[in-house]
């Protein structure tokens, strides 16, 4: 059953993370930074709180599980922030699951995928995203939380 934040009476923001993001902090830190995923979760929770919002934070290395999380977001979330990681470049299934949603979806990448290898320059997820934040490292997640708060206020 979807749980609304008591104070704001708003469903949580689902923050979803794709493959290998569980290794943040030690995974190619020169590209992705030294902040761990657990630290990003805490930072996002704190940032959401400043807007009177709450989060559900998940990571999976499996495409189907990310699809399951997105389906759960249909009734459980007020918005989705997703770093699809490598699946952004390959997964029509994740794009399909995003296009089913009727809530704001912000795509996040720690790195600027347009400055990187050509195979990272295209993201299927972008086609379904309300907005995109990239190249700002862990801070990008916080800017995405701010964007969601702004959009939700505007639509209330
Ligand atoms: C990433 C960029 C992707 O190309 C890569 O596969 C990732 C992380 C990013 O956050 O910069 O795993 O999504």
PDB file of C-alpha atoms and ligand atoms in Angstrom:
ATOM      1  CA  UNK A   1       0.000   0.000   0.000  1.00  0.00           C
ATOM      2  CA  UNK A   2       1.401   3.412  -0.995  1.00  0.00           C
ATOM      3  CA  UNK A   3       2.494   5.426   2.008  1.00  0.00           C
ATOM      4  CA  UNK A   4       2.067   9.208   1.959  1.00  0.00           C
ATOM      5  CA  UNK A   5       4.373  11.477   3.945  1.00  0.00           C
ATOM      6  CA  UNK A   6       2.308  12.484   6.974  1.00  0.00           C
ATOM      7  CA  UNK A   7       3.279  16.155   6.960  1.00  0.00           C
ATOM      8  CA  UNK A   8       3.081  16.946   3.243  1.00  0.00           C
ATOM      9  CA  UNK A   9       0.393  14.360   2.414  1.00  0.00           C
ATOM     10  CA  UNK A  10       2.515  13.532  -0.650  1.00  0.00           C
ATOM     11  CA  UNK A  11       3.734  10.160  -1.879  1.00  0.00           C
ATOM     12  CA  UNK A  12       7.517   9.674  -1.677  1.00  0.00           C
ATOM     13  CA  UNK A  13       9.931  10.408  -4.505  1.00  0.00           C
ATOM     14  CA  UNK A  14      11.315   7.111  -5.817  1.00  0.00           C
ATOM     15  CA  UNK A  15      15.056   7.460  -6.443  1.00  0.00           C
ATOM     16  CA  UNK A  16      16.158   4.492  -8.541  1.00  0.00           C
ATOM     17  CA  UNK A  17      19.706   3.489  -9.376  1.00  0.00           C
ATOM     18  CA  UNK A  18      20.911   1.051 -12.003  1.00  0.00           C
ATOM     19  CA  UNK A  19      23.796  -1.394 -12.270  1.00  0.00           C
ATOM     20  CA  UNK A  20      27.178  -0.846 -10.619  1.00  0.00           C
ATOM     21  CA  UNK A  21      26.043   2.272  -8.768  1.00  0.00           C
ATOM     22  CA  UNK A  22      26.261   0.198  -5.566  1.00  0.00           C
ATOM     23  CA  UNK A  23      30.043   0.480  -6.069  1.00  0.00           C
ATOM     24  CA  UNK A  24      30.145   4.283  -6.084  1.00  0.00           C
ATOM     25  CA  UNK A  25      33.028   5.636  -4.052  1.00  0.00           C
ATOM     26  CA  UNK A  26      35.441   2.988  -5.297  1.00  0.00           C
ATOM     27  CA  UNK A  27      34.234   2.568  -8.905  1.00  0.00           C
ATOM     28  CA  UNK A  28      36.300   4.785 -11.248  1.00  0.00           C
ATOM     29  CA  UNK A  29      36.260   7.685  -8.750  1.00  0.00           C
ATOM     30  CA  UNK A  30      37.964   9.951 -11.295  1.00  0.00           C
ATOM     31  CA  UNK A  31      34.744   9.654 -13.358  1.00  0.00           C
ATOM     32  CA  UNK A  32      32.035   9.149 -10.729  1.00  0.00           C
ATOM     33  CA  UNK A  33      33.522  10.765  -7.617  1.00  0.00           C
ATOM     34  CA  UNK A  34      34.183   9.487  -4.106  1.00  0.00           C
ATOM     35  CA  UNK A  35      30.678   9.815  -2.668  1.00  0.00           C
ATOM     36  CA  UNK A  36      29.133   6.436  -1.899  1.00  0.00           C
ATOM     37  CA  UNK A  37      25.558   5.505  -2.794  1.00  0.00           C
ATOM     38  CA  UNK A  38      24.694   5.347   0.923  1.00  0.00           C
ATOM     39  CA  UNK A  39      25.925   8.928   1.290  1.00  0.00           C
ATOM     40  CA  UNK A  40      23.887  10.015  -1.750  1.00  0.00           C
ATOM     41  CA  UNK A  41      20.816   8.379  -0.192  1.00  0.00           C
ATOM     42  CA  UNK A  42      21.309  10.325   3.047  1.00  0.00           C
ATOM     43  CA  UNK A  43      21.932  13.584   1.142  1.00  0.00           C
ATOM     44  CA  UNK A  44      18.754  13.058  -0.913  1.00  0.00           C
ATOM     45  CA  UNK A  45      16.680  12.261   2.185  1.00  0.00           C
ATOM     46  CA  UNK A  46      17.939  15.462   3.858  1.00  0.00           C
ATOM     47  CA  UNK A  47      17.306  17.543   0.736  1.00  0.00           C
ATOM     48  CA  UNK A  48      13.805  16.107   0.280  1.00  0.00           C
ATOM     49  CA  UNK A  49      13.074  16.894   3.935  1.00  0.00           C
ATOM     50  CA  UNK A  50      13.874  20.574   3.366  1.00  0.00           C
ATOM     51  CA  UNK A  51      10.999  20.535   0.862  1.00  0.00           C
ATOM     52  CA  UNK A  52       8.736  18.574   3.208  1.00  0.00           C
ATOM     53  CA  UNK A  53       9.113  15.479   1.026  1.00  0.00           C
ATOM     54  CA  UNK A  54      10.308  11.920   1.615  1.00  0.00           C
ATOM     55  CA  UNK A  55      12.146   9.401  -0.547  1.00  0.00           C
ATOM     56  CA  UNK A  56      12.299   5.711  -1.308  1.00  0.00           C
ATOM     57  CA  UNK A  57      15.842   4.921  -2.470  1.00  0.00           C
ATOM     58  CA  UNK A  58      16.652   1.727  -4.408  1.00  0.00           C
ATOM     59  CA  UNK A  59      19.468   0.208  -6.442  1.00  0.00           C
ATOM     60  CA  UNK A  60      19.491  -2.868  -8.628  1.00  0.00           C
ATOM     61  CA  UNK A  61      21.930  -4.534 -10.976  1.00  0.00           C
ATOM     62  CA  UNK A  62      18.995  -6.212 -12.765  1.00  0.00           C
ATOM     63  CA  UNK A  63      16.953  -4.630 -15.552  1.00  0.00           C
ATOM     64  CA  UNK A  64      13.754  -6.513 -14.640  1.00  0.00           C
ATOM     65  CA  UNK A  65      13.963  -5.392 -11.028  1.00  0.00           C
ATOM     66  CA  UNK A  66      14.238  -1.768 -12.154  1.00  0.00           C
ATOM     67  CA  UNK A  67      11.115  -2.360 -14.285  1.00  0.00           C
ATOM     68  CA  UNK A  68       9.382  -3.743 -11.155  1.00  0.00           C
ATOM     69  CA  UNK A  69      10.369  -0.619  -9.156  1.00  0.00           C
ATOM     70  CA  UNK A  70       9.009   1.619 -11.937  1.00  0.00           C
ATOM     71  CA  UNK A  71       5.730  -0.310 -11.996  1.00  0.00           C
ATOM     72  CA  UNK A  72       5.510   0.084  -8.220  1.00  0.00           C
ATOM     73  CA  UNK A  73       6.028   3.840  -8.689  1.00  0.00           C
ATOM     74  CA  UNK A  74       2.740   4.035 -10.666  1.00  0.00           C
ATOM     75  CA  UNK A  75       0.802   4.017  -7.407  1.00  0.00           C
ATOM     76  CA  UNK A  76       3.559   4.475  -4.813  1.00  0.00           C
ATOM     77  CA  UNK A  77       5.432   7.585  -5.913  1.00  0.00           C
ATOM     78  CA  UNK A  78       4.809  11.282  -6.515  1.00  0.00           C
ATOM     79  CA  UNK A  79       7.811  11.420  -8.881  1.00  0.00           C
ATOM     80  CA  UNK A  80      10.767   9.326  -9.997  1.00  0.00           C
ATOM     81  CA  UNK A  81      14.445  10.237 -10.133  1.00  0.00           C
ATOM     82  CA  UNK A  82      16.383   7.597 -12.030  1.00  0.00           C
ATOM     83  CA  UNK A  83      20.024   7.033 -12.789  1.00  0.00           C
ATOM     84  CA  UNK A  84      19.614   4.106 -15.164  1.00  0.00           C
ATOM     85  CA  UNK A  85      23.429   3.746 -15.422  1.00  0.00           C
ATOM     86  CA  UNK A  86      24.416   1.454 -18.302  1.00  0.00           C
ATOM     87  CA  UNK A  87      20.786   0.489 -18.981  1.00  0.00           C
ATOM     88  CA  UNK A  88      20.039   4.044 -20.085  1.00  0.00           C
ATOM     89  CA  UNK A  89      21.991   3.299 -23.229  1.00  0.00           C
ATOM     90  CA  UNK A  90      20.340  -0.041 -23.971  1.00  0.00           C
ATOM     91  CA  UNK A  91      16.967  -0.549 -22.344  1.00  0.00           C
ATOM     92  CA  UNK A  92      13.729  -0.016 -24.236  1.00  0.00           C
ATOM     93  CA  UNK A  93      12.011  -1.957 -21.408  1.00  0.00           C
ATOM     94  CA  UNK A  94      12.992   0.731 -18.907  1.00  0.00           C
ATOM     95  CA  UNK A  95      11.864   3.476 -21.318  1.00  0.00           C
ATOM     96  CA  UNK A  96       8.523   1.657 -21.760  1.00  0.00           C
ATOM     97  CA  UNK A  97       8.062   1.489 -17.971  1.00  0.00           C
ATOM     98  CA  UNK A  98       8.790   5.218 -17.682  1.00  0.00           C
ATOM     99  CA  UNK A  99       6.365   6.098 -20.455  1.00  0.00           C
ATOM    100  CA  UNK A 100       3.580   4.313 -18.556  1.00  0.00           C
ATOM    101  CA  UNK A 101       4.043   6.700 -15.619  1.00  0.00           C
ATOM    102  CA  UNK A 102       1.890   9.813 -15.227  1.00  0.00           C
ATOM    103  CA  UNK A 103       4.251  11.502 -12.760  1.00  0.00           C
ATOM    104  CA  UNK A 104       7.415  13.604 -13.285  1.00  0.00           C
ATOM    105  CA  UNK A 105      10.559  11.608 -14.091  1.00  0.00           C
ATOM    106  CA  UNK A 106      14.029  13.174 -13.802  1.00  0.00           C
ATOM    107  CA  UNK A 107      16.963  11.324 -15.344  1.00  0.00           C
ATOM    108  CA  UNK A 108      20.282  11.746 -13.535  1.00  0.00           C
ATOM    109  CA  UNK A 109      23.818  10.895 -14.579  1.00  0.00           C
ATOM    110  CA  UNK A 110      26.809  11.696 -12.404  1.00  0.00           C
ATOM    111  CA  UNK A 111      28.959  12.224 -15.491  1.00  0.00           C
ATOM    112  CA  UNK A 112      28.141  14.226 -18.606  1.00  0.00           C
ATOM    113  CA  UNK A 113      27.375  11.347 -20.980  1.00  0.00           C
ATOM    114  CA  UNK A 114      27.786  13.652 -24.002  1.00  0.00           C
ATOM    115  CA  UNK A 115      31.470  14.214 -23.180  1.00  0.00           C
ATOM    116  CA  UNK A 116      32.169  10.492 -22.978  1.00  0.00           C
ATOM    117  CA  UNK A 117      32.480   7.505 -25.329  1.00  0.00           C
ATOM    118  CA  UNK A 118      30.082   7.630 -28.314  1.00  0.00           C
ATOM    119  CA  UNK A 119      28.162   4.572 -27.041  1.00  0.00           C
ATOM    120  CA  UNK A 120      27.212   6.577 -23.932  1.00  0.00           C
ATOM    121  CA  UNK A 121      25.987   9.632 -25.851  1.00  0.00           C
ATOM    122  CA  UNK A 122      22.475   8.259 -26.392  1.00  0.00           C
ATOM    123  CA  UNK A 123      20.017   7.474 -23.607  1.00  0.00           C
ATOM    124  CA  UNK A 124      16.674   5.759 -24.271  1.00  0.00           C
ATOM    125  CA  UNK A 125      15.481   7.012 -20.894  1.00  0.00           C
ATOM    126  CA  UNK A 126      15.807  10.654 -22.032  1.00  0.00           C
ATOM    127  CA  UNK A 127      12.873  10.132 -24.422  1.00  0.00           C
ATOM    128  CA  UNK A 128      10.604   9.531 -21.417  1.00  0.00           C
ATOM    129  CA  UNK A 129      12.157  11.981 -18.975  1.00  0.00           C
ATOM    130  CA  UNK A 130      10.568  15.245 -17.871  1.00  0.00           C
ATOM    131  CA  UNK A 131      14.067  16.645 -17.326  1.00  0.00           C
ATOM    132  CA  UNK A 132      17.693  15.574 -17.198  1.00  0.00           C
ATOM    133  CA  UNK A 133      20.555  16.452 -14.829  1.00  0.00           C
ATOM    134  CA  UNK A 134      24.053  15.310 -15.764  1.00  0.00           C
ATOM    135  CA  UNK A 135      27.704  16.070 -15.177  1.00  0.00           C
ATOM    136  CA  UNK A 136      27.262  17.479 -11.656  1.00  0.00           C
ATOM    137  CA  UNK A 137      28.334  14.366  -9.748  1.00  0.00           C
ATOM    138  CA  UNK A 138      26.432  13.508  -6.567  1.00  0.00           C
ATOM    139  CA  UNK A 139      25.107  17.087  -6.435  1.00  0.00           C
ATOM    140  CA  UNK A 140      23.029  16.259  -9.492  1.00  0.00           C
ATOM    141  CA  UNK A 141      20.754  14.063  -7.364  1.00  0.00           C
ATOM    142  CA  UNK A 142      20.059  17.011  -5.073  1.00  0.00           C
ATOM    143  CA  UNK A 143      19.280  19.289  -7.983  1.00  0.00           C
ATOM    144  CA  UNK A 144      16.882  16.612  -9.246  1.00  0.00           C
ATOM    145  CA  UNK A 145      15.167  16.541  -5.830  1.00  0.00           C
ATOM    146  CA  UNK A 146      14.847  20.349  -6.009  1.00  0.00           C
ATOM    147  CA  UNK A 147      13.389  20.091  -9.519  1.00  0.00           C
ATOM    148  CA  UNK A 148      10.822  17.517  -8.396  1.00  0.00           C
ATOM    149  CA  UNK A 149       9.828  19.692  -5.410  1.00  0.00           C
ATOM    150  CA  UNK A 150       9.385  22.657  -7.743  1.00  0.00           C
ATOM    151  CA  UNK A 151       7.293  20.669 -10.227  1.00  0.00           C
ATOM    152  CA  UNK A 152       5.120  19.114  -7.500  1.00  0.00           C
ATOM    153  CA  UNK A 153       4.470  22.529  -5.932  1.00  0.00           C
ATOM    154  CA  UNK A 154       3.507  23.883  -9.321  1.00  0.00           C
ATOM    155  CA  UNK A 155       1.040  21.068 -10.001  1.00  0.00           C
ATOM    156  CA  UNK A 156      -0.567  21.050  -6.558  1.00  0.00           C
TER     157      UNK A 156
HETATM  158  C1  LIG B   1      26.212   6.893 -15.496  1.00  0.00           C
HETATM  159  C2  LIG B   1      26.767   6.978 -16.923  1.00  0.00           C
HETATM  160  C3  LIG B   1      26.605   5.653 -17.644  1.00  0.00           C
HETATM  161  O1  LIG B   1      27.167   5.750 -18.964  1.00  0.00           O
HETATM  162  C4  LIG B   1      27.324   4.540 -16.909  1.00  0.00           C
HETATM  163  O2  LIG B   1      27.071   3.295 -17.542  1.00  0.00           O
HETATM  164  C5  LIG B   1      26.985   4.490 -15.475  1.00  0.00           C
HETATM  165  C6  LIG B   1      26.843   5.737 -14.724  1.00  0.00           C
HETATM  166  C7  LIG B   1      26.487   8.186 -14.699  1.00  0.00           C
HETATM  167  O3  LIG B   1      25.871   8.344 -13.652  1.00  0.00           O
HETATM  168  O4  LIG B   1      27.312   9.007 -15.102  1.00  0.00           O
HETATM  169  O5  LIG B   1      26.927   3.424 -14.872  1.00  0.00           O
HETATM  170  O6  LIG B   1      24.812   6.718 -15.538  1.00  0.00           O
END
